[in-house]
Coordinates of C-alpha atoms in Angstrom, one line a residue:
X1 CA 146.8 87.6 -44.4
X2 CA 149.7 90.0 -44.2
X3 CA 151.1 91.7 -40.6
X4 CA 152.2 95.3 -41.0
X5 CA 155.9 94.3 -40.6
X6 CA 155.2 92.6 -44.3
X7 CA 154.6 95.7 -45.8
X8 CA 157.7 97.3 -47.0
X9 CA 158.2 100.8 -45.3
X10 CA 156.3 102.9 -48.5
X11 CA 153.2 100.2 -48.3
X12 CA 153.5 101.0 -44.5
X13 CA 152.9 104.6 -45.8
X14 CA 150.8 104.4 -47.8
X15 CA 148.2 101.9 -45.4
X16 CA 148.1 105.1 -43.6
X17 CA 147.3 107.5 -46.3
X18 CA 144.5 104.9 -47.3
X19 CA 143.0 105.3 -43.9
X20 CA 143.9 101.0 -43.7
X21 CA 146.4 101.8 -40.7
X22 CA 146.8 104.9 -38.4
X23 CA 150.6 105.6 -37.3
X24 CA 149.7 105.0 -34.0
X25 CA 148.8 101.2 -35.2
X26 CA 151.8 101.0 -36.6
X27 CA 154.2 102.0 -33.8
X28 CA 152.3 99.5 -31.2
X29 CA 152.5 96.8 -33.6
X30 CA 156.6 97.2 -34.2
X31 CA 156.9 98.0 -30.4
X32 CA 155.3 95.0 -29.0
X33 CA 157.6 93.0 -31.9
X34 CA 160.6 94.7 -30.1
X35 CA 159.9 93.9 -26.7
X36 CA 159.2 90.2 -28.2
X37 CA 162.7 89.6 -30.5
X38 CA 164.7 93.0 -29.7
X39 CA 167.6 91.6 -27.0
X40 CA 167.2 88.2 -28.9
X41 CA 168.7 89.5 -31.9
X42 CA 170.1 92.3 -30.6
X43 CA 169.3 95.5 -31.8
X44 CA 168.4 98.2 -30.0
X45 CA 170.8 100.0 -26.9
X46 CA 167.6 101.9 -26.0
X47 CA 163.9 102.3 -26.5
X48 CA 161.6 105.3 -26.2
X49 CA 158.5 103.9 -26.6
X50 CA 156.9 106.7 -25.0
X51 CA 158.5 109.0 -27.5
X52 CA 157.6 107.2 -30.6
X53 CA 153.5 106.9 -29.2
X54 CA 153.5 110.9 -29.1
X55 CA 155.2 111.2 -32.9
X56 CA 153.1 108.5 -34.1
X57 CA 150.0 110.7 -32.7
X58 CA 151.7 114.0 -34.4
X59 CA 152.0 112.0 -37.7
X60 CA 148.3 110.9 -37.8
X61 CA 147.2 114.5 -36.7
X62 CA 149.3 116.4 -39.5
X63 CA 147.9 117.9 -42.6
X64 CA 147.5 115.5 -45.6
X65 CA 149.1 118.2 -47.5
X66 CA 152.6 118.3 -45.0
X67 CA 152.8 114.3 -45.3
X68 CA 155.8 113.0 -47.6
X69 CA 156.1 109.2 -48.8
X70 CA 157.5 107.9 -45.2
X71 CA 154.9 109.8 -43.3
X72 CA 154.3 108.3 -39.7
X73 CA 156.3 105.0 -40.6
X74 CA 158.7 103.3 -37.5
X75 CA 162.1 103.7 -38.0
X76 CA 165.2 103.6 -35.6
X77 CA 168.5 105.7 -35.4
X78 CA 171.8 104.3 -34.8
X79 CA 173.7 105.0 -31.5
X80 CA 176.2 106.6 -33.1
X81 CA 173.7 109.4 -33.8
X82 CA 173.6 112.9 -31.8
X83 CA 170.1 112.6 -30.3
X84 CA 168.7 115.6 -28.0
X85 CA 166.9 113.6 -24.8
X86 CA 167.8 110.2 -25.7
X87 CA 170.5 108.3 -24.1
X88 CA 173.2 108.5 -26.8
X89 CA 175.8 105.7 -25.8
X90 CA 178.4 105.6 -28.8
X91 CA 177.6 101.8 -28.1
X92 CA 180.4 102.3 -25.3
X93 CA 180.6 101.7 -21.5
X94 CA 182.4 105.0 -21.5
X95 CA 179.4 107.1 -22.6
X96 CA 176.2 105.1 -21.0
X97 CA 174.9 107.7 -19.6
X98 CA 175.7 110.4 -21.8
X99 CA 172.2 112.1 -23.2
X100 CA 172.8 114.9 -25.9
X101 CA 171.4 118.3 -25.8
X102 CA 171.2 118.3 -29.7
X103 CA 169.9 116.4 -32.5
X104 CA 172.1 115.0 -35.4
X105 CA 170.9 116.8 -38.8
X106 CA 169.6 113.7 -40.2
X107 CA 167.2 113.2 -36.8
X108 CA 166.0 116.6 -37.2
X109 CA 165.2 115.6 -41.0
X110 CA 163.5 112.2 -40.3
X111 CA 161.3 113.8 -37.7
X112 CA 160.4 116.4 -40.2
X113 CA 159.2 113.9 -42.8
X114 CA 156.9 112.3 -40.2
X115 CA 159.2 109.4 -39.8
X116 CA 159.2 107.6 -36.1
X117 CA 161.8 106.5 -34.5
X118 CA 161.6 103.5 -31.8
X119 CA 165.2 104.2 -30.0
X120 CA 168.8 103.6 -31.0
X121 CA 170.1 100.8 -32.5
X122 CA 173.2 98.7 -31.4
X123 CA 176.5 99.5 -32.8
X124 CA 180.0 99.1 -32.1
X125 CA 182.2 101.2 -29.4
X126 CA 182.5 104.5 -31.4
X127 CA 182.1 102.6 -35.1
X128 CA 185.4 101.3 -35.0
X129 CA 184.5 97.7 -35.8
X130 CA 182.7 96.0 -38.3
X131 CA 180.9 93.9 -35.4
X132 CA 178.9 95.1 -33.1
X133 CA 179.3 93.2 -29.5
X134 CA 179.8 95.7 -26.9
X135 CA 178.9 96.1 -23.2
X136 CA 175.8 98.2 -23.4
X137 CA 173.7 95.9 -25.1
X138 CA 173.5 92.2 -26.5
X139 CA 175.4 91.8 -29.3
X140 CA 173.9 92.6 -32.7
X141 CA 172.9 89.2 -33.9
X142 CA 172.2 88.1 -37.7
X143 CA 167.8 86.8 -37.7
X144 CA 168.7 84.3 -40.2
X145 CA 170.8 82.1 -38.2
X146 CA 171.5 83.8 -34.3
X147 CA 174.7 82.4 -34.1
X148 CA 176.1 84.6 -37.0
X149 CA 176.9 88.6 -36.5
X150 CA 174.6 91.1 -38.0
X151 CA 177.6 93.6 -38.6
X152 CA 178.8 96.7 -37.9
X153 CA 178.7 99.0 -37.2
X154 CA 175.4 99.3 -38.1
X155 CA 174.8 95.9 -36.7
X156 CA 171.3 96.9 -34.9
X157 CA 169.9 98.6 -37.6
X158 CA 170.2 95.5 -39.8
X159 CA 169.1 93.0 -37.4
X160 CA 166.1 95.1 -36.5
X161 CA 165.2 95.4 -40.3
X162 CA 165.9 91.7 -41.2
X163 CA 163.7 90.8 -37.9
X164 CA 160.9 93.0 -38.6
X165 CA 161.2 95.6 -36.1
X166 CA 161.7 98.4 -38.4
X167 CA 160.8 98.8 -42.0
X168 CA 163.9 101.0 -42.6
X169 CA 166.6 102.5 -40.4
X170 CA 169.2 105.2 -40.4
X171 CA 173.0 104.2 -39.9
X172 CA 176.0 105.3 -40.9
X173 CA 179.2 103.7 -43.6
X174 CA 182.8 105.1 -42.5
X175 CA 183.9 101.5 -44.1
X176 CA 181.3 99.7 -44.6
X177 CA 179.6 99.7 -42.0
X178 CA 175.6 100.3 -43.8
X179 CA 177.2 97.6 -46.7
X180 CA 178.3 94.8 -44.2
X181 CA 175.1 94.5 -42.0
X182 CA 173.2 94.3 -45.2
X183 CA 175.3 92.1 -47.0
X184 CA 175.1 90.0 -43.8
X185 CA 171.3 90.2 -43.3
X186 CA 169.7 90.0 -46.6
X187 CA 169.0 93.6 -47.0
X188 CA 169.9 96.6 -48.9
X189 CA 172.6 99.0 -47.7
X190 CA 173.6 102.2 -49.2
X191 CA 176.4 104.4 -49.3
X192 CA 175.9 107.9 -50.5
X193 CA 178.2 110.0 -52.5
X194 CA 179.9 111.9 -49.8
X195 CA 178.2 115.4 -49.1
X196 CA 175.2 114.6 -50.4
X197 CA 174.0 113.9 -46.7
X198 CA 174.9 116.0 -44.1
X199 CA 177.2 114.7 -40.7
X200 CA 176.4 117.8 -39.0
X201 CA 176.0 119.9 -36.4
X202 CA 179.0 118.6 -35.1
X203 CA 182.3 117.1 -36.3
X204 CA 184.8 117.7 -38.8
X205 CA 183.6 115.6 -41.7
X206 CA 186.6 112.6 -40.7
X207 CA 188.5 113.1 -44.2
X208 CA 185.5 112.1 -45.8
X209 CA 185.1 108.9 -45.1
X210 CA 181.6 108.0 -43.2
X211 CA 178.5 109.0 -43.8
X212 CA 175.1 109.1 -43.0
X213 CA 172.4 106.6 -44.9
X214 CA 169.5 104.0 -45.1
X215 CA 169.2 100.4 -45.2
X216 CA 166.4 98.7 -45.8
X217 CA 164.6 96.1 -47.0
X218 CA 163.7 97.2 -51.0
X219 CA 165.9 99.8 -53.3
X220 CA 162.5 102.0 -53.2
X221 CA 162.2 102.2 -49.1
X222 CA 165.7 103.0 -49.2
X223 CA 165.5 105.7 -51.6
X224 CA 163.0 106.8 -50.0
X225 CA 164.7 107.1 -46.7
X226 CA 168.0 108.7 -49.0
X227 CA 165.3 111.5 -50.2
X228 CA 164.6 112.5 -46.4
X229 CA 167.7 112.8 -45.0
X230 CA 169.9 113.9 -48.3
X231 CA 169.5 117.9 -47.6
X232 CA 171.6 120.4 -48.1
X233 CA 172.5 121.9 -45.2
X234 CA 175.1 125.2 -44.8
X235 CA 178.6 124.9 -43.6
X236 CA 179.4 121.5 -44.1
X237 CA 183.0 120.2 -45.5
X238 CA 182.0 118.9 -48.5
X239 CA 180.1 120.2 -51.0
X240 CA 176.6 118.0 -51.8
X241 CA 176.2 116.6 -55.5
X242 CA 173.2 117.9 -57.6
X243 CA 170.1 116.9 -56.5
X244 CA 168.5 114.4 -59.3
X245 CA 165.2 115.9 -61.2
X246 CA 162.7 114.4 -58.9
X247 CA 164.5 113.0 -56.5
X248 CA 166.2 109.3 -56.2
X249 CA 162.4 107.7 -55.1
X250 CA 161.7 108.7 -58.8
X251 CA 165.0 107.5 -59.9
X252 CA 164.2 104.3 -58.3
X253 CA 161.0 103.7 -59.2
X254 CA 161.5 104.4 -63.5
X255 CA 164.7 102.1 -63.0
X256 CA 165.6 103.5 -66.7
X257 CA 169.6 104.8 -66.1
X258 CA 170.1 103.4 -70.3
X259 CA 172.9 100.7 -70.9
X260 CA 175.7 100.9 -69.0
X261 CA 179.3 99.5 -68.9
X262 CA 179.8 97.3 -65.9
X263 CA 183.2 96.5 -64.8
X264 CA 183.1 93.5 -63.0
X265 CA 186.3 92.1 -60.2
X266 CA 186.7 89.6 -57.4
X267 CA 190.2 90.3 -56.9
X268 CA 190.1 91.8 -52.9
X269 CA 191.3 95.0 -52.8
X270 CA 192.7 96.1 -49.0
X271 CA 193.9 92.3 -48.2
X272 CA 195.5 89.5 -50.4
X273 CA 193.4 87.1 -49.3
X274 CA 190.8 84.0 -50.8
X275 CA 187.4 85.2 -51.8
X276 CA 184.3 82.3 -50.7
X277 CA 182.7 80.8 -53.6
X278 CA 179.7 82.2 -52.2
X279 CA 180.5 85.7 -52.7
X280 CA 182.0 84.8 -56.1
X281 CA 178.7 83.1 -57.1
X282 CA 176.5 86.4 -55.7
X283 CA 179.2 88.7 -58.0
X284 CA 178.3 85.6 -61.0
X285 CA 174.7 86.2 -60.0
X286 CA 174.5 89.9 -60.3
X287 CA 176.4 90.3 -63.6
X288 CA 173.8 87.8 -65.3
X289 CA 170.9 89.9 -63.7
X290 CA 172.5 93.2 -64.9
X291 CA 173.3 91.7 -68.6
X292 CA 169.9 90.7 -68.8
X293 CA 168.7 93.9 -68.2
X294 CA 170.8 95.5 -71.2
X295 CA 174.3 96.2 -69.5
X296 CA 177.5 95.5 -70.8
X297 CA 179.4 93.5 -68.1
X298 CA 183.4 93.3 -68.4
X299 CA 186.3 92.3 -66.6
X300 CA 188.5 94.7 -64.7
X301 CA 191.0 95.3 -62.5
X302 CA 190.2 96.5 -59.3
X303 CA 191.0 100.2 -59.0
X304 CA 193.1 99.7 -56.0
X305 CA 195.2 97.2 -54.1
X306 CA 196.4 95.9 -50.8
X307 CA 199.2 98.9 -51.1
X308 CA 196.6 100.8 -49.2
X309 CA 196.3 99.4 -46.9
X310 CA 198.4 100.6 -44.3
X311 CA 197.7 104.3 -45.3
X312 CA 193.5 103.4 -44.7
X313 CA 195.2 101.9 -41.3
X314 CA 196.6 104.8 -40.3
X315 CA 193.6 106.9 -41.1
X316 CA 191.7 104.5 -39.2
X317 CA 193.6 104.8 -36.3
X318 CA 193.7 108.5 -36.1
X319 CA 189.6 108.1 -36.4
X320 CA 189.3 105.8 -33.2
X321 CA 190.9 109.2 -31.3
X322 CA 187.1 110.7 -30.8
X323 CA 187.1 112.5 -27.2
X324 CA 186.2 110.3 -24.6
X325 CA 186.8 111.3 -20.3
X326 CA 189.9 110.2 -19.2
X327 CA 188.8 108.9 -16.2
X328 CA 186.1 106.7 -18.4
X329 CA 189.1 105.7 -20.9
X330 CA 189.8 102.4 -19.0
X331 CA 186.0 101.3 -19.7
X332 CA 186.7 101.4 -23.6
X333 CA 186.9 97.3 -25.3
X334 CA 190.6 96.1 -25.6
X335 CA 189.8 96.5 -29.5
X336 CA 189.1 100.2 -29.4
X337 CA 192.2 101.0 -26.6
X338 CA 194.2 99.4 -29.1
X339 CA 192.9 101.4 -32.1
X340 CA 193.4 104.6 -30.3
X341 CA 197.0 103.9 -28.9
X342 CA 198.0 103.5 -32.5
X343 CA 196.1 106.8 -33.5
X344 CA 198.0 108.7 -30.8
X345 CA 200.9 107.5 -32.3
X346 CA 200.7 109.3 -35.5
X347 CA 202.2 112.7 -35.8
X348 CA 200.6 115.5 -38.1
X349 CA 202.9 115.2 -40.4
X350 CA 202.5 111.6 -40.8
X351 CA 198.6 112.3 -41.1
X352 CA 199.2 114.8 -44.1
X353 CA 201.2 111.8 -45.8
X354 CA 199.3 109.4 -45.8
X355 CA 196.4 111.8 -46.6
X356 CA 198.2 113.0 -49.9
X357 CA 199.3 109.1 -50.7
X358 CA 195.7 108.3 -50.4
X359 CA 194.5 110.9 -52.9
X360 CA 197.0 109.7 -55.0
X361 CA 195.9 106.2 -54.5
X362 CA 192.0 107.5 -55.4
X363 CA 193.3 109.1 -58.8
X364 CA 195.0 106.5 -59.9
X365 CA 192.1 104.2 -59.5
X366 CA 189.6 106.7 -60.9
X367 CA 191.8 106.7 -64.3
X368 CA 191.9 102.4 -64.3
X369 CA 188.3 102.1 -64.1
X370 CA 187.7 105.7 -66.1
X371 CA 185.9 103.8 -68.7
X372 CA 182.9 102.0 -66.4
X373 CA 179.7 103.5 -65.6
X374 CA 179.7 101.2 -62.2
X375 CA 181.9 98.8 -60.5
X376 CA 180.8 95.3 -59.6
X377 CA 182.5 93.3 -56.7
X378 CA 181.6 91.2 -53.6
X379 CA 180.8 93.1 -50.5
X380 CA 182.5 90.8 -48.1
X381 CA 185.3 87.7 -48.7
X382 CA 183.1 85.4 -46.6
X383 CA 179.1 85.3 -46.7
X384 CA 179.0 85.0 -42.7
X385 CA 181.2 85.0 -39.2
X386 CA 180.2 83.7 -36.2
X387 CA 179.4 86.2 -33.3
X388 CA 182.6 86.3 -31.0
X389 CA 185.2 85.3 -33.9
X390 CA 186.5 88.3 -34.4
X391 CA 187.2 89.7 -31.1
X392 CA 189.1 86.0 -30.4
X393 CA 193.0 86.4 -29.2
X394 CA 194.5 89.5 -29.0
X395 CA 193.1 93.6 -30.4
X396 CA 195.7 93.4 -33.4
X397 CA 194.4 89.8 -34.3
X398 CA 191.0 91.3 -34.3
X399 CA 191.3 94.1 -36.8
X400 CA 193.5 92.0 -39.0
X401 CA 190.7 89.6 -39.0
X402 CA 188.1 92.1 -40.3
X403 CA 190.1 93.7 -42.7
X404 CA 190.8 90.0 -44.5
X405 CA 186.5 90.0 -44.1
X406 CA 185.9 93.1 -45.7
X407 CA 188.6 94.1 -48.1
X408 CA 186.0 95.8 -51.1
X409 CA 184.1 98.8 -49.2
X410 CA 186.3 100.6 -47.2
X411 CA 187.9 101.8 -50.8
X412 CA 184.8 103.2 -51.5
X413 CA 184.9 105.5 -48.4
X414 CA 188.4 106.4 -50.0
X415 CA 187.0 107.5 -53.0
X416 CA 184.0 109.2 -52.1
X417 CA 181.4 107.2 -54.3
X418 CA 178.4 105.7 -53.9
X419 CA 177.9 102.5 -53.2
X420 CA 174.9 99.5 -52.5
X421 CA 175.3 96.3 -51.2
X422 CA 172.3 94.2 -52.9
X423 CA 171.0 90.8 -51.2
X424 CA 171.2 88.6 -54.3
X425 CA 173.1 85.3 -53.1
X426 CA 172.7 82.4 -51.1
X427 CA 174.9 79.9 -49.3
X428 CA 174.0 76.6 -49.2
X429 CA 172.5 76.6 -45.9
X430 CA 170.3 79.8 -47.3
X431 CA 172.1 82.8 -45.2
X432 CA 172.7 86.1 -47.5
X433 CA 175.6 87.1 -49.3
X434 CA 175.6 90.3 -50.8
X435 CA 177.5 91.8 -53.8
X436 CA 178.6 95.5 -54.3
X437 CA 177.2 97.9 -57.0
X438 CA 180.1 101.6 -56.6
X439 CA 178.8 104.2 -59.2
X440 CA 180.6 107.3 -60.0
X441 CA 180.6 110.2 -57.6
X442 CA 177.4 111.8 -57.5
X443 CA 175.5 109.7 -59.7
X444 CA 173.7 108.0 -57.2
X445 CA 170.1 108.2 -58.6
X446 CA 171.4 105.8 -61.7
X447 CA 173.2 103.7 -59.2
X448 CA 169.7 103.6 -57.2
X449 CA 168.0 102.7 -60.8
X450 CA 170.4 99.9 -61.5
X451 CA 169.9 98.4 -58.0
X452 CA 166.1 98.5 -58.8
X453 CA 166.7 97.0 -61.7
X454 CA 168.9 94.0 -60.4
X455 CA 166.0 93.6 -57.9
X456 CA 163.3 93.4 -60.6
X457 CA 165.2 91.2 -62.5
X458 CA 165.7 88.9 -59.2
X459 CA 161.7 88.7 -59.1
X460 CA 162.7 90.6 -55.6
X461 CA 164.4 90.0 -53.0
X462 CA 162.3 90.8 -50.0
X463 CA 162.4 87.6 -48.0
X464 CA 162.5 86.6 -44.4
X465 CA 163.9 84.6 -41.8
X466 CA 161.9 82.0 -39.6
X467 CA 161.9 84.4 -36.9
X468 CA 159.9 86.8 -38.9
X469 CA 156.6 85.0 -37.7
X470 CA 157.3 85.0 -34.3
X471 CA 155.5 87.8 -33.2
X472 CA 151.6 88.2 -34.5
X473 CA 149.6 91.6 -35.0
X474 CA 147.3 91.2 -31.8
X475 CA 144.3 93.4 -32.5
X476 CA 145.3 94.9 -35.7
X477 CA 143.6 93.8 -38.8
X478 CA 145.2 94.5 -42.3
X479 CA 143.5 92.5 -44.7
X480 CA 143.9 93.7 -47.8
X481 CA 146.8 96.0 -47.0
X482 CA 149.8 95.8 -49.4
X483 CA 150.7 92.3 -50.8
X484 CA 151.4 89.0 -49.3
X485 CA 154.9 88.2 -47.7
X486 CA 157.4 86.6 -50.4

């Protein structure tokens, strides 16, 4: 008999369209899985159960007519989100009591498509790290093995996914940060074309490097999830990409984009540093899936190298200078006072350099890899890191650390593309490893097609950890909802 967490956010859905499940079910179920697993693995700064019972009541009360494909599911929003009424930490000391007056874009979207948000998910101290361990909350920790980091810095919206405690959550990728979690916790992350999905009201767009997205557990839930909060919205700094006929669920669900030319690389691109076997055999993995499915698959260079890496440094460090009280600054992590020293260190003219190096970085690497459709990489140069490793020693030994982790996504934050990390490897001891699917800028309903199609071709890829069944339905029946966990 399958538990509502089983069913994939659209069965969730559609259980409640059926009449099967009310909203309200729903919510209670996830809630009381929260309160169970939550501060085990991690993943949530705040709940507002209250808050969620009144949407969920909302969402079963609205017009059948008004309801959208994610209507009255549980979701969660990252703590990196604006959100008006709920404590908003920034997943900092600095900011625990700071409550917004207004709501991030993308919550006003998700509330509009009935979705219901349980609280804010764990992330690190103002996204500057691809772990998320801060003071506020117990460290995001990976369900498959808890001694293992679920990421960052979308770390609690992976490990609340992976555990069960959300079909599908919002987060956010200013270098990975939706790709690592998922790559991490057997899920799927995306990264939209930048501009399709708004960072607004407030902010400056951060040289287009993060942006807002979904993980989830299927391409379809998060496609789903991509369809709610891509909207155009007036007066943002970069201009959205065409809207697909039908939108990227459709896209998604026809997983027809035609045969495309693959270019395929292992070669780590921000670090000169080895690559695991592991995240070799997911890349191995994926290009068989993806020729089986009609693709041409070829070898290619990567379209940039460790040159740029000290001008994505310095662009990082200018990032980590958000406004924070400067009586509060001596509560920041060793990490992010580090981070933000540097920042304050580069002049404006130094800025516009390495800006206009980038660039020039990004078109040379546009015009090597001008001839694929997609790009095809690992997602990480290890499958896993233990929770703690990377903060070890001193703040500079810590961000060199992570960027000999993650040397593949951040480029893609460079470029502006989009970008998926798929669960399709193992390691011998069964944790995920993840590889990386980039397509061109804008096209992100053929990269959504392809990732279905990889998944199809995988027989799926929706499976669970052991502490997936720790936490029954109580008094909610759902026999003959949706189909039996894999």
């Amino acid at each position: 008999m399958a538990e509502p967490h089983d069913l994939t956010a659209l069965e969730q859905a559609a259980a409640i369209a059926g009449g099967e499940l009310s909203s309200v079910e729903l919510v209670e179920h996830h809630l009381r899985r929260v309160d169970a697993l939550g501060d085990t693995v991690g993943a949530f700064v705040t709940v507002t159960p209250e808050r969620a019972r009144a949407a969920a009541r909302a969402a079963d009360a609205a017009p059948v007519a008004q309801r959208g494909p994610l209507h009255g599911v549980p979701t969660a929003l990252k703590d990196l989100t604006l959100t008006a009424g709920v404590r908003t930490t920034f997943g900092s000391a600095a900011f625990a009591d700071f409550v917004p007056p207004v709501d991030a874009d993308v919550v006003r979207f998700m509330a509009a498509a009935g979705l219901v948000s349980l609280g804010k998910t764990t992330t690190s101290e103002l996204g500057c790290s691809l772990y998320s361990e801060g003071l506020v909350a117990p460290p995001a920790r990976n369900p498959w093995d808890l001694a293992y980091t679920a990421g960052g810095s979308s770390g609690g919206a992976a490990a609340a996914v992976a555990a069960g405690l959300v079909p599908v959550a919002q987060g956010s990728d200013g270098g990975g940060s939706l790709r690592i979690p998922a790559s991490l916790c057997g899920l799927v992350g995306y990264k939209p074309s930048r501009g399709l999905v708004s960072g607004g009201p407030l902010g400056f767009g951060a040289f287009g490097l993060p942006t807002n997205g979904p993980i989830g557990r299927t391409v379809a839930d998060v496609a789903a999830l991509l369809d709610v909060l891509a909207q155009p919205v007036p007066g943002e700094p970069y201009l959205p990409p065409a809207a697909p006929a039908g939108g990227h669920l459709a896209a998604a669900r026809a997983a027809a984009p035609g045969r495309l030319r693959i270019g395929r690389f292992t070669a780590p691109m921000l670090a000169d540093t080895p690559v695991h076997p592991d995240c070799v055999a997911a890349v191995d993995r994926a290009a068989a899936l993806l020729t089986a499915a009609g693709h041409e698959v070829v070898e290619v260079d990567p379209p940039l190298g460790p040159r740029a890496w000290p001008l994505f440094e310095t662009v990082w460090y200018v990032l980590a200078l958000a406004p924070v009280p400067p009586e509060r600054e001596r509560e920041l992590l060793p990490l992010t006072r580090y981070l933000r020293a540097r920042g304050a260190a580069v002049g404006a003219a130094t800025l516009m350099a390495t800006l206009g190096e980038l660039q020039n970085q990004v078109r040379l690497g546009a015009r090597r890899t001008a001839g694929c459709d997609l790009l095809l990489c690992p997602t990480l140069a290890a499958p896993q890191a233990p929770v703690g490793w990377f903060a070890e020693g001193d703040p500079a030994g810590d961000f060199d650390r992570q960027r000999r982790f993650s040397p593949y996504c951040a480029i893609f934050n460079l470029t502006g593309e989009p970008s998926v990390s798929l669960p399709v490897g193992r390691t011998a001891a069964g944790l995920p490893v993840g590889a990386l699917l980039t397509g061109r800028y804008g096209e992100d309903a053929r990269l959504l097609a392809v990732a279905a199609q990889v998944e199809h071709a995988s027989d799926g890829w929706d499976q669970h950890p052991a502490i997936w069944r720790a936490v029954g339905s109580a008094n909610v029946n759902t026999s003959g909802v949706g189909r039996p966990m894999s």
